[in-house]
JSON list of C-alpha atoms in Angstrom, two decimals:
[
{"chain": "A", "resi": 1, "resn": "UNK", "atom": "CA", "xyz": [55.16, -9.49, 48.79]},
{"chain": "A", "resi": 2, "resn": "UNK", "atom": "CA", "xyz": [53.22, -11.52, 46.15]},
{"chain": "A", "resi": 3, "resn": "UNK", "atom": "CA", "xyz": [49.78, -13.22, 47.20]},
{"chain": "A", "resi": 4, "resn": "UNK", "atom": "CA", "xyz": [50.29, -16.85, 47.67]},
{"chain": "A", "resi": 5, "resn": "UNK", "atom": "CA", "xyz": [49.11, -19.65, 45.05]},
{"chain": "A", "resi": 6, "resn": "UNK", "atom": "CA", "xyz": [45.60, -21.35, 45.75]},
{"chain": "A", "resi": 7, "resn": "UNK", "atom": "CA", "xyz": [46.53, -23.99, 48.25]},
{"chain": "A", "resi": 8, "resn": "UNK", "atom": "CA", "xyz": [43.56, -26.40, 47.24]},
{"chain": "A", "resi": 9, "resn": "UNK", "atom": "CA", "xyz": [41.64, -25.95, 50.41]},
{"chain": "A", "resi": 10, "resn": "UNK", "atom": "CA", "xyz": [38.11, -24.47, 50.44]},
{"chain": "A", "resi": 11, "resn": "UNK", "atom": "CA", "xyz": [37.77, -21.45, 47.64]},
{"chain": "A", "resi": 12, "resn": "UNK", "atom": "CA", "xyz": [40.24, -19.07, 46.43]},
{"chain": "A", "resi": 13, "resn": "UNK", "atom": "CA", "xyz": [38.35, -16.42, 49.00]},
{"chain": "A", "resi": 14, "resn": "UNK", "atom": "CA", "xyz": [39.22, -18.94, 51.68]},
{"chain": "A", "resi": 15, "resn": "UNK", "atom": "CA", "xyz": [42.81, -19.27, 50.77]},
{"chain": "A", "resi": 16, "resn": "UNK", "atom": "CA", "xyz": [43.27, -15.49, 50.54]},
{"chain": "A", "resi": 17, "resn": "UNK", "atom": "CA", "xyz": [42.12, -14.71, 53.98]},
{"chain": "A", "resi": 18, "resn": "UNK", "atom": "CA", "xyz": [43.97, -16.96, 55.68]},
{"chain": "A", "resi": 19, "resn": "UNK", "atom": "CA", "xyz": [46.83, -15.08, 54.39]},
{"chain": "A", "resi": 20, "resn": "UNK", "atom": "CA", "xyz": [45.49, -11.53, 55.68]},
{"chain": "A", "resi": 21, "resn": "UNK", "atom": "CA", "xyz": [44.10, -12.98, 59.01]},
{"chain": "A", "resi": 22, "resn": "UNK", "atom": "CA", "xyz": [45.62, -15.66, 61.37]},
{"chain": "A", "resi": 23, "resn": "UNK", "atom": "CA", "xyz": [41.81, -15.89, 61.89]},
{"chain": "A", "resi": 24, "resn": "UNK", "atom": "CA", "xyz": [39.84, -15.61, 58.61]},
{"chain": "A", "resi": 25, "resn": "UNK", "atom": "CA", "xyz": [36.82, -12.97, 58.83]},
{"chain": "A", "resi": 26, "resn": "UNK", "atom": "CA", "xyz": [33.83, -13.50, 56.82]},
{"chain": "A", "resi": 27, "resn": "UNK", "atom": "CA", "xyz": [33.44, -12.18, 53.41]},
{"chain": "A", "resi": 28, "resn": "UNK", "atom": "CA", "xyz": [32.03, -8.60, 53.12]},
{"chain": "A", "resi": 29, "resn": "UNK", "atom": "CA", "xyz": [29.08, -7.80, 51.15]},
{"chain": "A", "resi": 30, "resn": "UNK", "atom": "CA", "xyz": [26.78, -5.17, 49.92]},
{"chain": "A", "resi": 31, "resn": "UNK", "atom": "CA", "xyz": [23.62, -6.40, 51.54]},
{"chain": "A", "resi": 32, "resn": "UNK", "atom": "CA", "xyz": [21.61, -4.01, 49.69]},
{"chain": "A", "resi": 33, "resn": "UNK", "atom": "CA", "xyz": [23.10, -5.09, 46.08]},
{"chain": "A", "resi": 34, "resn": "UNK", "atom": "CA", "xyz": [22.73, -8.81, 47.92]},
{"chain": "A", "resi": 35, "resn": "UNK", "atom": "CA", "xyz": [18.84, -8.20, 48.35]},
{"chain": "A", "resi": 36, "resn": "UNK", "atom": "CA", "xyz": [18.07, -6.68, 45.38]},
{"chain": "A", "resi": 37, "resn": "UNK", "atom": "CA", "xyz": [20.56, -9.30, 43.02]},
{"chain": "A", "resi": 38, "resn": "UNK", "atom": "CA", "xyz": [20.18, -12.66, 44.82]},
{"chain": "A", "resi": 39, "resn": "UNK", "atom": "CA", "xyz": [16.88, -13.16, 43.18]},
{"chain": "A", "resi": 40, "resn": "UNK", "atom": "CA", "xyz": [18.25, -12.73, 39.80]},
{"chain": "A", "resi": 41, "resn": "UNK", "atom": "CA", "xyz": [19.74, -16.63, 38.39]},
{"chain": "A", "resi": 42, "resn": "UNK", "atom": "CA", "xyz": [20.77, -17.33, 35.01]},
{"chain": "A", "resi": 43, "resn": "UNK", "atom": "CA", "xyz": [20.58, -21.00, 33.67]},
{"chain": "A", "resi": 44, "resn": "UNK", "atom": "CA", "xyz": [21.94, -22.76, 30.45]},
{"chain": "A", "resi": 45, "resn": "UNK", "atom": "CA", "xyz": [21.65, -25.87, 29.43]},
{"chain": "A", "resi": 46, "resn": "UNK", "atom": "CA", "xyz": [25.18, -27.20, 27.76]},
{"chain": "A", "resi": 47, "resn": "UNK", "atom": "CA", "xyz": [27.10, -29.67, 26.84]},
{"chain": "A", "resi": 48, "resn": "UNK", "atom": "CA", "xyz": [31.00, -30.38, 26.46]},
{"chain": "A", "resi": 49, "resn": "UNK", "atom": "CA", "xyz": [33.08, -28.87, 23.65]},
{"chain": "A", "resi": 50, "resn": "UNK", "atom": "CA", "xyz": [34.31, -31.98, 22.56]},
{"chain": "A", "resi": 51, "resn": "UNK", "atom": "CA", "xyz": [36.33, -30.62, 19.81]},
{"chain": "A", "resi": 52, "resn": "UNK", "atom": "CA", "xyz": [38.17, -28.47, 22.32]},
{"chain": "A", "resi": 53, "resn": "UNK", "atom": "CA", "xyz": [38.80, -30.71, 25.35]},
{"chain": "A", "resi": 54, "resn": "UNK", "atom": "CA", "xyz": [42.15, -32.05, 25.45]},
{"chain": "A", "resi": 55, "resn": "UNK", "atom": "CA", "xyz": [41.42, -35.76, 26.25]},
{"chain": "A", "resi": 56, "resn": "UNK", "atom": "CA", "xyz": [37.85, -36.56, 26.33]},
{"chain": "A", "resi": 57, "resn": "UNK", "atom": "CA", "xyz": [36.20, -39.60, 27.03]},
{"chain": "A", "resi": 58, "resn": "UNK", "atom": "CA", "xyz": [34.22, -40.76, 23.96]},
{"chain": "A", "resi": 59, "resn": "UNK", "atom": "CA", "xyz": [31.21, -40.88, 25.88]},
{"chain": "A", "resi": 60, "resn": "UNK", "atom": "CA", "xyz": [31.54, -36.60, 27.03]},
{"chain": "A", "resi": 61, "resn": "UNK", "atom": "CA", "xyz": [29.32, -35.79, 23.74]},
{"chain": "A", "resi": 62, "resn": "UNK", "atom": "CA", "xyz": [26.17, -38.12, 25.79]},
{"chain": "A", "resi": 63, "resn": "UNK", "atom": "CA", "xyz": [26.37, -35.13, 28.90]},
{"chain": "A", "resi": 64, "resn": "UNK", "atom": "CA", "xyz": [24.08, -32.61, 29.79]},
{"chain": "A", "resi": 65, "resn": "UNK", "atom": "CA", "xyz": [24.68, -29.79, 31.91]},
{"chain": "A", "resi": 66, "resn": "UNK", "atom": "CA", "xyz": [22.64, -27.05, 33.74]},
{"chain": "A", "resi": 67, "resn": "UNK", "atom": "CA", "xyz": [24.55, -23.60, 34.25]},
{"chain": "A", "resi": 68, "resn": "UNK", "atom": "CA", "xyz": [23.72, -21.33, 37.14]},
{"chain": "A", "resi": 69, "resn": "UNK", "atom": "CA", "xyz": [25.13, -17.79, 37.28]},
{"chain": "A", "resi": 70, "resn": "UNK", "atom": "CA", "xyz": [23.81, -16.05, 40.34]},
{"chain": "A", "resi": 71, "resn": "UNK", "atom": "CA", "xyz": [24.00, -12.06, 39.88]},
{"chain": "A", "resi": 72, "resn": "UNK", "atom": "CA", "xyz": [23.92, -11.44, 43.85]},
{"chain": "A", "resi": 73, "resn": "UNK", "atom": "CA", "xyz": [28.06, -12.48, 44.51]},
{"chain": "A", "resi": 74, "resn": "UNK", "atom": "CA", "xyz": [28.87, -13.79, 40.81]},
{"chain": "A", "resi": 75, "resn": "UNK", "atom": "CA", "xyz": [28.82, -17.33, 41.35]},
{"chain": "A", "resi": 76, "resn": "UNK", "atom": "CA", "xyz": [28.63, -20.25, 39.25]},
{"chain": "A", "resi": 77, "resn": "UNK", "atom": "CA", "xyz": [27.08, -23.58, 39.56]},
{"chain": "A", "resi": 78, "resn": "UNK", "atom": "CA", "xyz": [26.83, -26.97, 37.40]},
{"chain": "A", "resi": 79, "resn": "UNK", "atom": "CA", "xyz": [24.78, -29.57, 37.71]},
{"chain": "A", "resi": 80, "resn": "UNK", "atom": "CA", "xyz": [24.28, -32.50, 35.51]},
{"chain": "A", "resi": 81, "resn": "UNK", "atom": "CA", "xyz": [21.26, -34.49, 35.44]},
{"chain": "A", "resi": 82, "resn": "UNK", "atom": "CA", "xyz": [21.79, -38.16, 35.75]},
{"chain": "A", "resi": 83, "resn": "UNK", "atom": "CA", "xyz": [21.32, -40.02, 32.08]},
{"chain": "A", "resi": 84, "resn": "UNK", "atom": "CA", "xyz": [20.48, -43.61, 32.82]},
{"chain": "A", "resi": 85, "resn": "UNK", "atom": "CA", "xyz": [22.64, -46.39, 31.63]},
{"chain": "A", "resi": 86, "resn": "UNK", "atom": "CA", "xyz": [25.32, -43.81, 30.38]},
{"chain": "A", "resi": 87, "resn": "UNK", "atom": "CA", "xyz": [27.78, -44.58, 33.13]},
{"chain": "A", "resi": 88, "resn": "UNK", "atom": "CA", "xyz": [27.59, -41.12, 34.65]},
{"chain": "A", "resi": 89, "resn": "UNK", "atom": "CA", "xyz": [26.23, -40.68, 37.54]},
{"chain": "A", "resi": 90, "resn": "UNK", "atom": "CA", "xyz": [25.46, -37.29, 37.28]},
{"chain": "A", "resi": 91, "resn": "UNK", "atom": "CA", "xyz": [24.70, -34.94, 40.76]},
{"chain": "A", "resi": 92, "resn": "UNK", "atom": "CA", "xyz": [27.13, -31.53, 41.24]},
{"chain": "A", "resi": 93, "resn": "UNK", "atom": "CA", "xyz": [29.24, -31.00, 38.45]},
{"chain": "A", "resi": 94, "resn": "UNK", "atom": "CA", "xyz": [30.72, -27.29, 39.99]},
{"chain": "A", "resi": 95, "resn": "UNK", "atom": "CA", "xyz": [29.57, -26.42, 43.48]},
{"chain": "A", "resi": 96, "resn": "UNK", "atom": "CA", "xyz": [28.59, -23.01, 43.51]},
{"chain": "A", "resi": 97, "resn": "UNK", "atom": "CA", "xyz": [31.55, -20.95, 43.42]},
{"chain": "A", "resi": 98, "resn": "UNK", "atom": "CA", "xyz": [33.06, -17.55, 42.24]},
{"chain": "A", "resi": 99, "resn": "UNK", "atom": "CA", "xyz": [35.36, -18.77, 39.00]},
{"chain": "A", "resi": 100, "resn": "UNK", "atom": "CA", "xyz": [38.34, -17.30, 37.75]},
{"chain": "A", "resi": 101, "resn": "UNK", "atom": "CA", "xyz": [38.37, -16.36, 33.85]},
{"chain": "A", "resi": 102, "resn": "UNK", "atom": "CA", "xyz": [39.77, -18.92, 31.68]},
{"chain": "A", "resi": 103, "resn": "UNK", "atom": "CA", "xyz": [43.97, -17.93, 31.12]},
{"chain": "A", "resi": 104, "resn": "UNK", "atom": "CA", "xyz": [43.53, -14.73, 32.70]},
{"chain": "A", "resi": 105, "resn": "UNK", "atom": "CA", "xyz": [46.45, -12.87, 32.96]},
{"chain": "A", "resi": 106, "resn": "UNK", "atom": "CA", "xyz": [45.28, -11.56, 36.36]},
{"chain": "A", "resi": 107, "resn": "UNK", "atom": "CA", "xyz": [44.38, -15.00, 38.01]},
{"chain": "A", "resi": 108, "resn": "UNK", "atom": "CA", "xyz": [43.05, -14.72, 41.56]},
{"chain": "A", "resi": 109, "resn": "UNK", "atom": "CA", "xyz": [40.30, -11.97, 41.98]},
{"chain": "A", "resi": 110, "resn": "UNK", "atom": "CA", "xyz": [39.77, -11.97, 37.86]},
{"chain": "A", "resi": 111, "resn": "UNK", "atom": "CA", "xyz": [36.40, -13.58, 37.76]},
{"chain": "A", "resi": 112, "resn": "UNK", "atom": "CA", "xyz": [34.30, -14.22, 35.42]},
{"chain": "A", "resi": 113, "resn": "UNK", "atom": "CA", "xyz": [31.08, -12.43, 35.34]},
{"chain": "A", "resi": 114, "resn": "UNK", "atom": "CA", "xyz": [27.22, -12.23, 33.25]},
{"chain": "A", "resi": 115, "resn": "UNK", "atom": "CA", "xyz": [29.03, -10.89, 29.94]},
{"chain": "A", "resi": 116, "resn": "UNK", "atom": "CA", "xyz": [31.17, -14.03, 30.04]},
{"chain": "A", "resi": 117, "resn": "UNK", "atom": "CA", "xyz": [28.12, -16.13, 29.41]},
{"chain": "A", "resi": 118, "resn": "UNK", "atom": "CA", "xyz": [25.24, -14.01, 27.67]},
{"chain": "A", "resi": 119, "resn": "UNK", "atom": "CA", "xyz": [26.56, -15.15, 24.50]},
{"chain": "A", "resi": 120, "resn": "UNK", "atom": "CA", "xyz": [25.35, -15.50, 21.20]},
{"chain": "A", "resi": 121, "resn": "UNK", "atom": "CA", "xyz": [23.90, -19.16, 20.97]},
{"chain": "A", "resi": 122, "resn": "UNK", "atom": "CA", "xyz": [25.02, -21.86, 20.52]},
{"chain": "A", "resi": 123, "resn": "UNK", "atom": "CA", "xyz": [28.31, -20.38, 21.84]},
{"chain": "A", "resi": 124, "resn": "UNK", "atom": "CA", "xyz": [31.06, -22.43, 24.46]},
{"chain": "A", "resi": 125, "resn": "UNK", "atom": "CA", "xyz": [32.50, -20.79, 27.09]},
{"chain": "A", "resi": 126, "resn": "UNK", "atom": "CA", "xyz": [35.47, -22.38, 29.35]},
{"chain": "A", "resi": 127, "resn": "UNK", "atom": "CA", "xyz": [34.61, -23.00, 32.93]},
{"chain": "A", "resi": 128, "resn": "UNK", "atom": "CA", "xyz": [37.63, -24.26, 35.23]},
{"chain": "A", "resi": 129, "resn": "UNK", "atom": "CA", "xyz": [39.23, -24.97, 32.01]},
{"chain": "A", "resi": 130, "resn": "UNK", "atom": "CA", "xyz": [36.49, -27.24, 30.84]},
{"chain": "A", "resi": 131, "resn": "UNK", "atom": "CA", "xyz": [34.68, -25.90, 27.12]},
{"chain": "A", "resi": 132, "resn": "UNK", "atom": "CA", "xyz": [31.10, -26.05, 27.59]},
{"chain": "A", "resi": 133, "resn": "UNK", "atom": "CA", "xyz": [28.86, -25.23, 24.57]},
{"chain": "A", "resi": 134, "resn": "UNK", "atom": "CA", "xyz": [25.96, -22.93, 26.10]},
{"chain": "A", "resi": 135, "resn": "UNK", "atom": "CA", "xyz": [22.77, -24.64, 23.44]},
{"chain": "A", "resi": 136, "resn": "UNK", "atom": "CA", "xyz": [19.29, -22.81, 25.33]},
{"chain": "A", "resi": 137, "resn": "UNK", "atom": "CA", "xyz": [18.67, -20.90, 27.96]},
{"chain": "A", "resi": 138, "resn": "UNK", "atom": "CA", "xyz": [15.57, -20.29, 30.02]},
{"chain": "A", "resi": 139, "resn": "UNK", "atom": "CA", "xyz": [12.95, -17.27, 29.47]},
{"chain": "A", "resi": 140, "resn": "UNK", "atom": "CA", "xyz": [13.98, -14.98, 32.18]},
{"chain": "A", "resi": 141, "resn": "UNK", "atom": "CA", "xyz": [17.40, -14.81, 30.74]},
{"chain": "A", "resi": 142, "resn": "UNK", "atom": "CA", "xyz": [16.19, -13.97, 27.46]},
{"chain": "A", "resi": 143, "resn": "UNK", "atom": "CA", "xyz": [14.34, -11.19, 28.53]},
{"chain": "A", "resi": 144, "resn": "UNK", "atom": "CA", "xyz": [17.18, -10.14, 30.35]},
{"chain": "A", "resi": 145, "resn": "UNK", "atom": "CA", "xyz": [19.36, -10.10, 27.25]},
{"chain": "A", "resi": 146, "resn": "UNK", "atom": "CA", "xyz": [16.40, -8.37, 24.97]},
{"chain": "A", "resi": 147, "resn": "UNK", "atom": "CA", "xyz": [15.80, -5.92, 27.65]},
{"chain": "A", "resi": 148, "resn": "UNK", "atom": "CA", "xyz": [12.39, -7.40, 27.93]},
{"chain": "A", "resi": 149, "resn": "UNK", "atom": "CA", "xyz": [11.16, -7.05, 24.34]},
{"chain": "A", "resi": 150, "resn": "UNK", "atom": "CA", "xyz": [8.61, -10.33, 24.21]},
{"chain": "A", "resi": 151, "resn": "UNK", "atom": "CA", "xyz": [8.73, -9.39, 20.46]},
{"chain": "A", "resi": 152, "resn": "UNK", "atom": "CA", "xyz": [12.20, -10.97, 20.53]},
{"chain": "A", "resi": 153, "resn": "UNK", "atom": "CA", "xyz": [11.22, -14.05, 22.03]},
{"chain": "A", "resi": 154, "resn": "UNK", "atom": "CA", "xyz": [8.28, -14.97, 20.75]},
{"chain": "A", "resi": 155, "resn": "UNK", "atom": "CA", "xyz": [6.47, -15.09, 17.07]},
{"chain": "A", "resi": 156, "resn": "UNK", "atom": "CA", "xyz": [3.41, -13.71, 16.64]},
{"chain": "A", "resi": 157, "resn": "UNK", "atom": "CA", "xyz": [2.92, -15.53, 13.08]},
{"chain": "A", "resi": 158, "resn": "UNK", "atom": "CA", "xyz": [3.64, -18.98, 15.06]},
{"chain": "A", "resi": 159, "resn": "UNK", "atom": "CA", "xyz": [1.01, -17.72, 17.80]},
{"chain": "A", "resi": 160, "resn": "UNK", "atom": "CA", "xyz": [-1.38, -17.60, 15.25]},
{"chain": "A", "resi": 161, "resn": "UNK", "atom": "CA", "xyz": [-0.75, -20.82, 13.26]},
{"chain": "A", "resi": 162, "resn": "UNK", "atom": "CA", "xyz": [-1.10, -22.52, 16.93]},
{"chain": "A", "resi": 163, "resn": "UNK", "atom": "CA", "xyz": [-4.20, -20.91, 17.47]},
{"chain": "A", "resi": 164, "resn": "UNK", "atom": "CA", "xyz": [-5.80, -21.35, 13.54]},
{"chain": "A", "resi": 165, "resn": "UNK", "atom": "CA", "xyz": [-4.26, -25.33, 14.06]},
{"chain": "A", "resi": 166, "resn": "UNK", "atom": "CA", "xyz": [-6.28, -26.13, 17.71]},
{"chain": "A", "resi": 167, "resn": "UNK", "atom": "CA", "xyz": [-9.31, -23.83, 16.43]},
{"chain": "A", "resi": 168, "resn": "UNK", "atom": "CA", "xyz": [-10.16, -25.16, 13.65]},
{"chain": "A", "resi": 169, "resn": "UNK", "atom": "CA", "xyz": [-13.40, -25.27, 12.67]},
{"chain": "A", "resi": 170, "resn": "UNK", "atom": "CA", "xyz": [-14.61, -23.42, 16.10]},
{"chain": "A", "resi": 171, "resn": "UNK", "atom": "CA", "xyz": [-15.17, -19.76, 13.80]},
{"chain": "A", "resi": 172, "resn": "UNK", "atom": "CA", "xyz": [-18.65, -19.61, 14.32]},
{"chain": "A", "resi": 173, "resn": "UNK", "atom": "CA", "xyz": [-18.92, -20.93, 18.17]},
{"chain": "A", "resi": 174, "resn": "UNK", "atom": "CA", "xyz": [-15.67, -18.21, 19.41]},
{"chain": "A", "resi": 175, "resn": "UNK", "atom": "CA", "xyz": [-16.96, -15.54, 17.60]},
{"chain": "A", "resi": 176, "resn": "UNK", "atom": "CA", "xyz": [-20.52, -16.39, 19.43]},
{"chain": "A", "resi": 177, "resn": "UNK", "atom": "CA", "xyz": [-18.62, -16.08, 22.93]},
{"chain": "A", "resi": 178, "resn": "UNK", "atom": "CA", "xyz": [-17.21, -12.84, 21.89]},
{"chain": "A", "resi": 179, "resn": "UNK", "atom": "CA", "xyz": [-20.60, -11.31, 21.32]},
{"chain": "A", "resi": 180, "resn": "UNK", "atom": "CA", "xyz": [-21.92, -12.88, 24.47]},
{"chain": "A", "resi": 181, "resn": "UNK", "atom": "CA", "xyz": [-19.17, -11.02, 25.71]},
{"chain": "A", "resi": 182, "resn": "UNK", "atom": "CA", "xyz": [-19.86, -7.80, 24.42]},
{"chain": "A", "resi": 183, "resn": "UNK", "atom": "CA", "xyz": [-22.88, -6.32, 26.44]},
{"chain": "A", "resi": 184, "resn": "UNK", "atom": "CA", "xyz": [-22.59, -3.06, 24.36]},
{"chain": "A", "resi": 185, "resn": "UNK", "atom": "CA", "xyz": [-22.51, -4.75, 21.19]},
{"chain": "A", "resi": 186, "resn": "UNK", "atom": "CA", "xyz": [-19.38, -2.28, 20.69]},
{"chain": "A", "resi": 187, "resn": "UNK", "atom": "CA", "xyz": [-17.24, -4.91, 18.52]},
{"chain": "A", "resi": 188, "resn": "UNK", "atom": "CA", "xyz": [-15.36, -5.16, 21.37]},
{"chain": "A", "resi": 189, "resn": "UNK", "atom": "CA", "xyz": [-13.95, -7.04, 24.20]},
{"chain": "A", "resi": 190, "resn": "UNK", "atom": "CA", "xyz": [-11.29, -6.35, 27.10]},
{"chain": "A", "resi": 191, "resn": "UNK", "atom": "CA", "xyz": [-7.92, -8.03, 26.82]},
{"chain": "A", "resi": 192, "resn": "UNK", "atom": "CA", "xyz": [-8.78, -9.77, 30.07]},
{"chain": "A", "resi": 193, "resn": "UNK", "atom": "CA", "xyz": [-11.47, -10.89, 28.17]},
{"chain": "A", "resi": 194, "resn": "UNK", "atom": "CA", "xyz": [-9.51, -12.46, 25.17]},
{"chain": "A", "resi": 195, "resn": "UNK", "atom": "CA", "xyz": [-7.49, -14.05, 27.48]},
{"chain": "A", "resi": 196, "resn": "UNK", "atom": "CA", "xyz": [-10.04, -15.84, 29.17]},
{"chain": "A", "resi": 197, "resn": "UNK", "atom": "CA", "xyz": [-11.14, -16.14, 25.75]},
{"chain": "A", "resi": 198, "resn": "UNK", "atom": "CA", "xyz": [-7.51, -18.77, 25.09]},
{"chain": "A", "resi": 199, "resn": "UNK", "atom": "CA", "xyz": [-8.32, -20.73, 28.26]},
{"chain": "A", "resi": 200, "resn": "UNK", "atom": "CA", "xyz": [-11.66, -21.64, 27.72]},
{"chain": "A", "resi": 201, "resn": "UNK", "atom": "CA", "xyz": [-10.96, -22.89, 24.39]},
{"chain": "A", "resi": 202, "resn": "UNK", "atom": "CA", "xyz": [-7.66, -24.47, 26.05]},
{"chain": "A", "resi": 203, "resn": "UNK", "atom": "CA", "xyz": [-5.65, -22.95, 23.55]},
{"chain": "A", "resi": 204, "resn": "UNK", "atom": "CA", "xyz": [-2.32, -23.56, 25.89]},
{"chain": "A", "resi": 205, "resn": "UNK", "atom": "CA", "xyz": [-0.88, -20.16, 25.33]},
{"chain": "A", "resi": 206, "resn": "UNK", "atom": "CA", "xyz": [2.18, -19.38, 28.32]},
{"chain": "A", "resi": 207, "resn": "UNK", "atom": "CA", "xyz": [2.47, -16.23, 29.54]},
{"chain": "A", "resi": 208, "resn": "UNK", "atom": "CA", "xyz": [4.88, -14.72, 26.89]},
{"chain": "A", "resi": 209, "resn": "UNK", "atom": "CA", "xyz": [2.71, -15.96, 24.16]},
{"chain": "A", "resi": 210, "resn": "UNK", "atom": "CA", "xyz": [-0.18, -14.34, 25.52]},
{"chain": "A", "resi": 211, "resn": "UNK", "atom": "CA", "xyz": [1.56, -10.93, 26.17]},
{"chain": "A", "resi": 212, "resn": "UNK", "atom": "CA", "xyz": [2.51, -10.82, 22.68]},
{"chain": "A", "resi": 213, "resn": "UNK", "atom": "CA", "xyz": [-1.11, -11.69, 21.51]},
{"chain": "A", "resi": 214, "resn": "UNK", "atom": "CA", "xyz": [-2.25, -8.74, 23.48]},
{"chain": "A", "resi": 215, "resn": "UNK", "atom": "CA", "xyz": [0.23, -6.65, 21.92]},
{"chain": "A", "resi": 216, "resn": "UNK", "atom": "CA", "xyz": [-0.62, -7.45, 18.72]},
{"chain": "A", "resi": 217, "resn": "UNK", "atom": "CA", "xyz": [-4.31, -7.17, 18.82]},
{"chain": "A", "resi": 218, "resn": "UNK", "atom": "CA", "xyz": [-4.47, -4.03, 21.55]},
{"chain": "A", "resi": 219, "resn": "UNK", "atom": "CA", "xyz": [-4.00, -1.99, 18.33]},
{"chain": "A", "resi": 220, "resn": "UNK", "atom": "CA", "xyz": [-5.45, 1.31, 19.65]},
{"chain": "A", "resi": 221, "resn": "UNK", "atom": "CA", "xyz": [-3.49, 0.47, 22.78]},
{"chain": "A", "resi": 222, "resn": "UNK", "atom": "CA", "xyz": [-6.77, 1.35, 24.67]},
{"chain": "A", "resi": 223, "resn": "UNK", "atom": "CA", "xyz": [-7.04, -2.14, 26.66]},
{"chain": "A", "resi": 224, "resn": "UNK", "atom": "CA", "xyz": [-9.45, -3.20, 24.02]},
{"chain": "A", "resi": 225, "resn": "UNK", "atom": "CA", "xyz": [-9.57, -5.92, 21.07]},
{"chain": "A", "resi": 226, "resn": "UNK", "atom": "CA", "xyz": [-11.92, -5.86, 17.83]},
{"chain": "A", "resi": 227, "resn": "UNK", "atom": "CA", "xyz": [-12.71, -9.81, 18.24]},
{"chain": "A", "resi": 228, "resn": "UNK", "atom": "CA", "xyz": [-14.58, -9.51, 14.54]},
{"chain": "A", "resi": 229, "resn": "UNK", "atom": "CA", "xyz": [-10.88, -8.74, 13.29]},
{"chain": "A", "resi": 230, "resn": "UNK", "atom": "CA", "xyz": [-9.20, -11.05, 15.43]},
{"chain": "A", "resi": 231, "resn": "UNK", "atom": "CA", "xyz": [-11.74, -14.52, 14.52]},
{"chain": "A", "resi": 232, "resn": "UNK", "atom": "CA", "xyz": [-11.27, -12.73, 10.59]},
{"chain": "A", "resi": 233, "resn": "UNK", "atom": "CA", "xyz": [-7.26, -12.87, 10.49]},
{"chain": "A", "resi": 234, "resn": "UNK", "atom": "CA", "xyz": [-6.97, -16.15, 12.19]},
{"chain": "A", "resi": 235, "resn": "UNK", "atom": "CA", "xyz": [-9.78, -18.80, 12.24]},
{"chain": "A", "resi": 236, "resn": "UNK", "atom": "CA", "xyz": [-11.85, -17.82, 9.08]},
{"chain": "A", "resi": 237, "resn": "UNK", "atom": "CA", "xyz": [-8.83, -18.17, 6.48]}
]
C-alpha cells in the first residue's frame, strides 16, 4: 500500500506516524550523533531569486533572510529580520523543520541535507519551492567548507595593509615595546607576545586575522617571531 500524501497537519514526520501508529511514538534518534552534531549550525544570509519566482511581489528584491541548517536532525530554519517601513513585518519565515528536496522524485523522506546548501557563492537554492540566493555566510561555516584552512579565509596582504594603515608612524615606539619585551635581547618575542603586541596598539585584529598573522610570522614554527622583521616588512615601508 502506498504512504499517504502530507495531510497539512504538523510535519511530514507527524503525518507519517499517524499512519504507522493509531498512537504516534516519538521520533527516534541517535543521541550520540545528537550530542556530538547539535552544536554544529550553519547560517546564510539570502535573499529571493527574483528572476526565478513565479509571481513575486515587486517589493521581494527589499528582503533579507537568515538560513539555519542544523547538522544534529537536518533541519532548516528562516528567519527574516524586520526592515522598517518596507511593509514586511518580518519574524519566522520557515519554522525549523526537516525539508524535502526541491522536485524530488522521491518526495517524503528525500530531504535535503549540508551539500544542498554549501554552495559556491552567491549561489540560490530552492527551499519549499521558494529560490533563495545564498550571498555570505558566517565564519564557522567557512571553515567548515575549507576544512579549517584560515589561509582561505583570510588575507594576509590585507592584514598587513590594516596594520601599516592604523600604525602609521608608531615604527619607532612598537619596535621599542618589542625590545622591552625581549629580556634576552634574542630578536625575539613569543607569539603570545605579538598578540598582546595588536591589542595594546588596538590594532582590532579578530581571531582569524590574528591566527593567520601568527602563521605567517611563526616562520621557524618554533612559537617565536623576529619582531625586527616583522616592524621591517610592515610599518617601516
Amino acid at each position: 500500500m502506498p504512504l499517504p500524501p502530507y495531510n497539512g497537519f504538523g510535519s511530514e514526520h507527524d503525518s507519517l506516524a499517524s499512519y504507522f501508529n493509531l498512537i504516534p511514538k516519538p521520533r527516534k534518534y541517535d543521541a550520540t550523533k545528537q550530542a556530538t552534531l547539535d552544536a554544529i549550525i550553519f547560517r546564510w544570509k539570502a535573499k529571493l531569486d527574483m528572476d526565478r519566482m513565479t509571481a513575486p511581489n515587486p517589493d521581494d528584491h527589499k528582503r533579507r533572510f537568515v538560513i539555519s541548517y542544523f547538522m544534529g536532525d537536518g533541519s532548516i530554519s528562516i528567519y527574516e529580520p524586520p526592515i522598517q517601513n518596507s511593509g514586511f513585518m518580518g519574524g519566522k519565515f520557515l519554522e525549523r523543520q526537516r525539508v524535502i528536496r526541491h522536485k524530488s522524485g522521491q518526495g517524503f523522506g528525500d530531504w535535503m541535507s549540508e551539500t544542498d546548501l554549501l554552495v559556491d557563492l552567491p549561489g540560490t537554492v530552492w527551499i519549499n519551492n521558494y529560490p533563495f540566493v545564498l550571498l555570505e555566510t558566517d565564519k564557522f561555516t567557512l571553515r567548515y567548507v575549507n576544512k579549517g584552512r584560515i589561509d582561505s579565509l583570510v588575507s594576509i596582504d590585507a592584514i598587513h595593509e590594516k596594520l601599516r594603515t592604523k600604525g602609521r608612524g608608531l615604527a619607532k615606539e612598537i619596535l621599542s615595546v618589542f625590545r622591552m619585551l625581549d629580556d634576552d635581547s634574542t630578536g625575539k618575542v613569543s607569539l603570545d607576545d605579538l598578540v598582546n603586541m595588536m591589542r595594546k596598539f588596538n590594532f582590532d585584529l579578530d581571531e582569524d586575522e590574528l591566527i593567520a598573522l601568527m602563521a605567517r610570522w611563526d616562520i621557524h614554527k618554533d612559537g617565536y617571531v623576529d619582531y625586527q622583521d616583522f616592524v621591517a616588512s610592515i610599518f617601516q615601508q
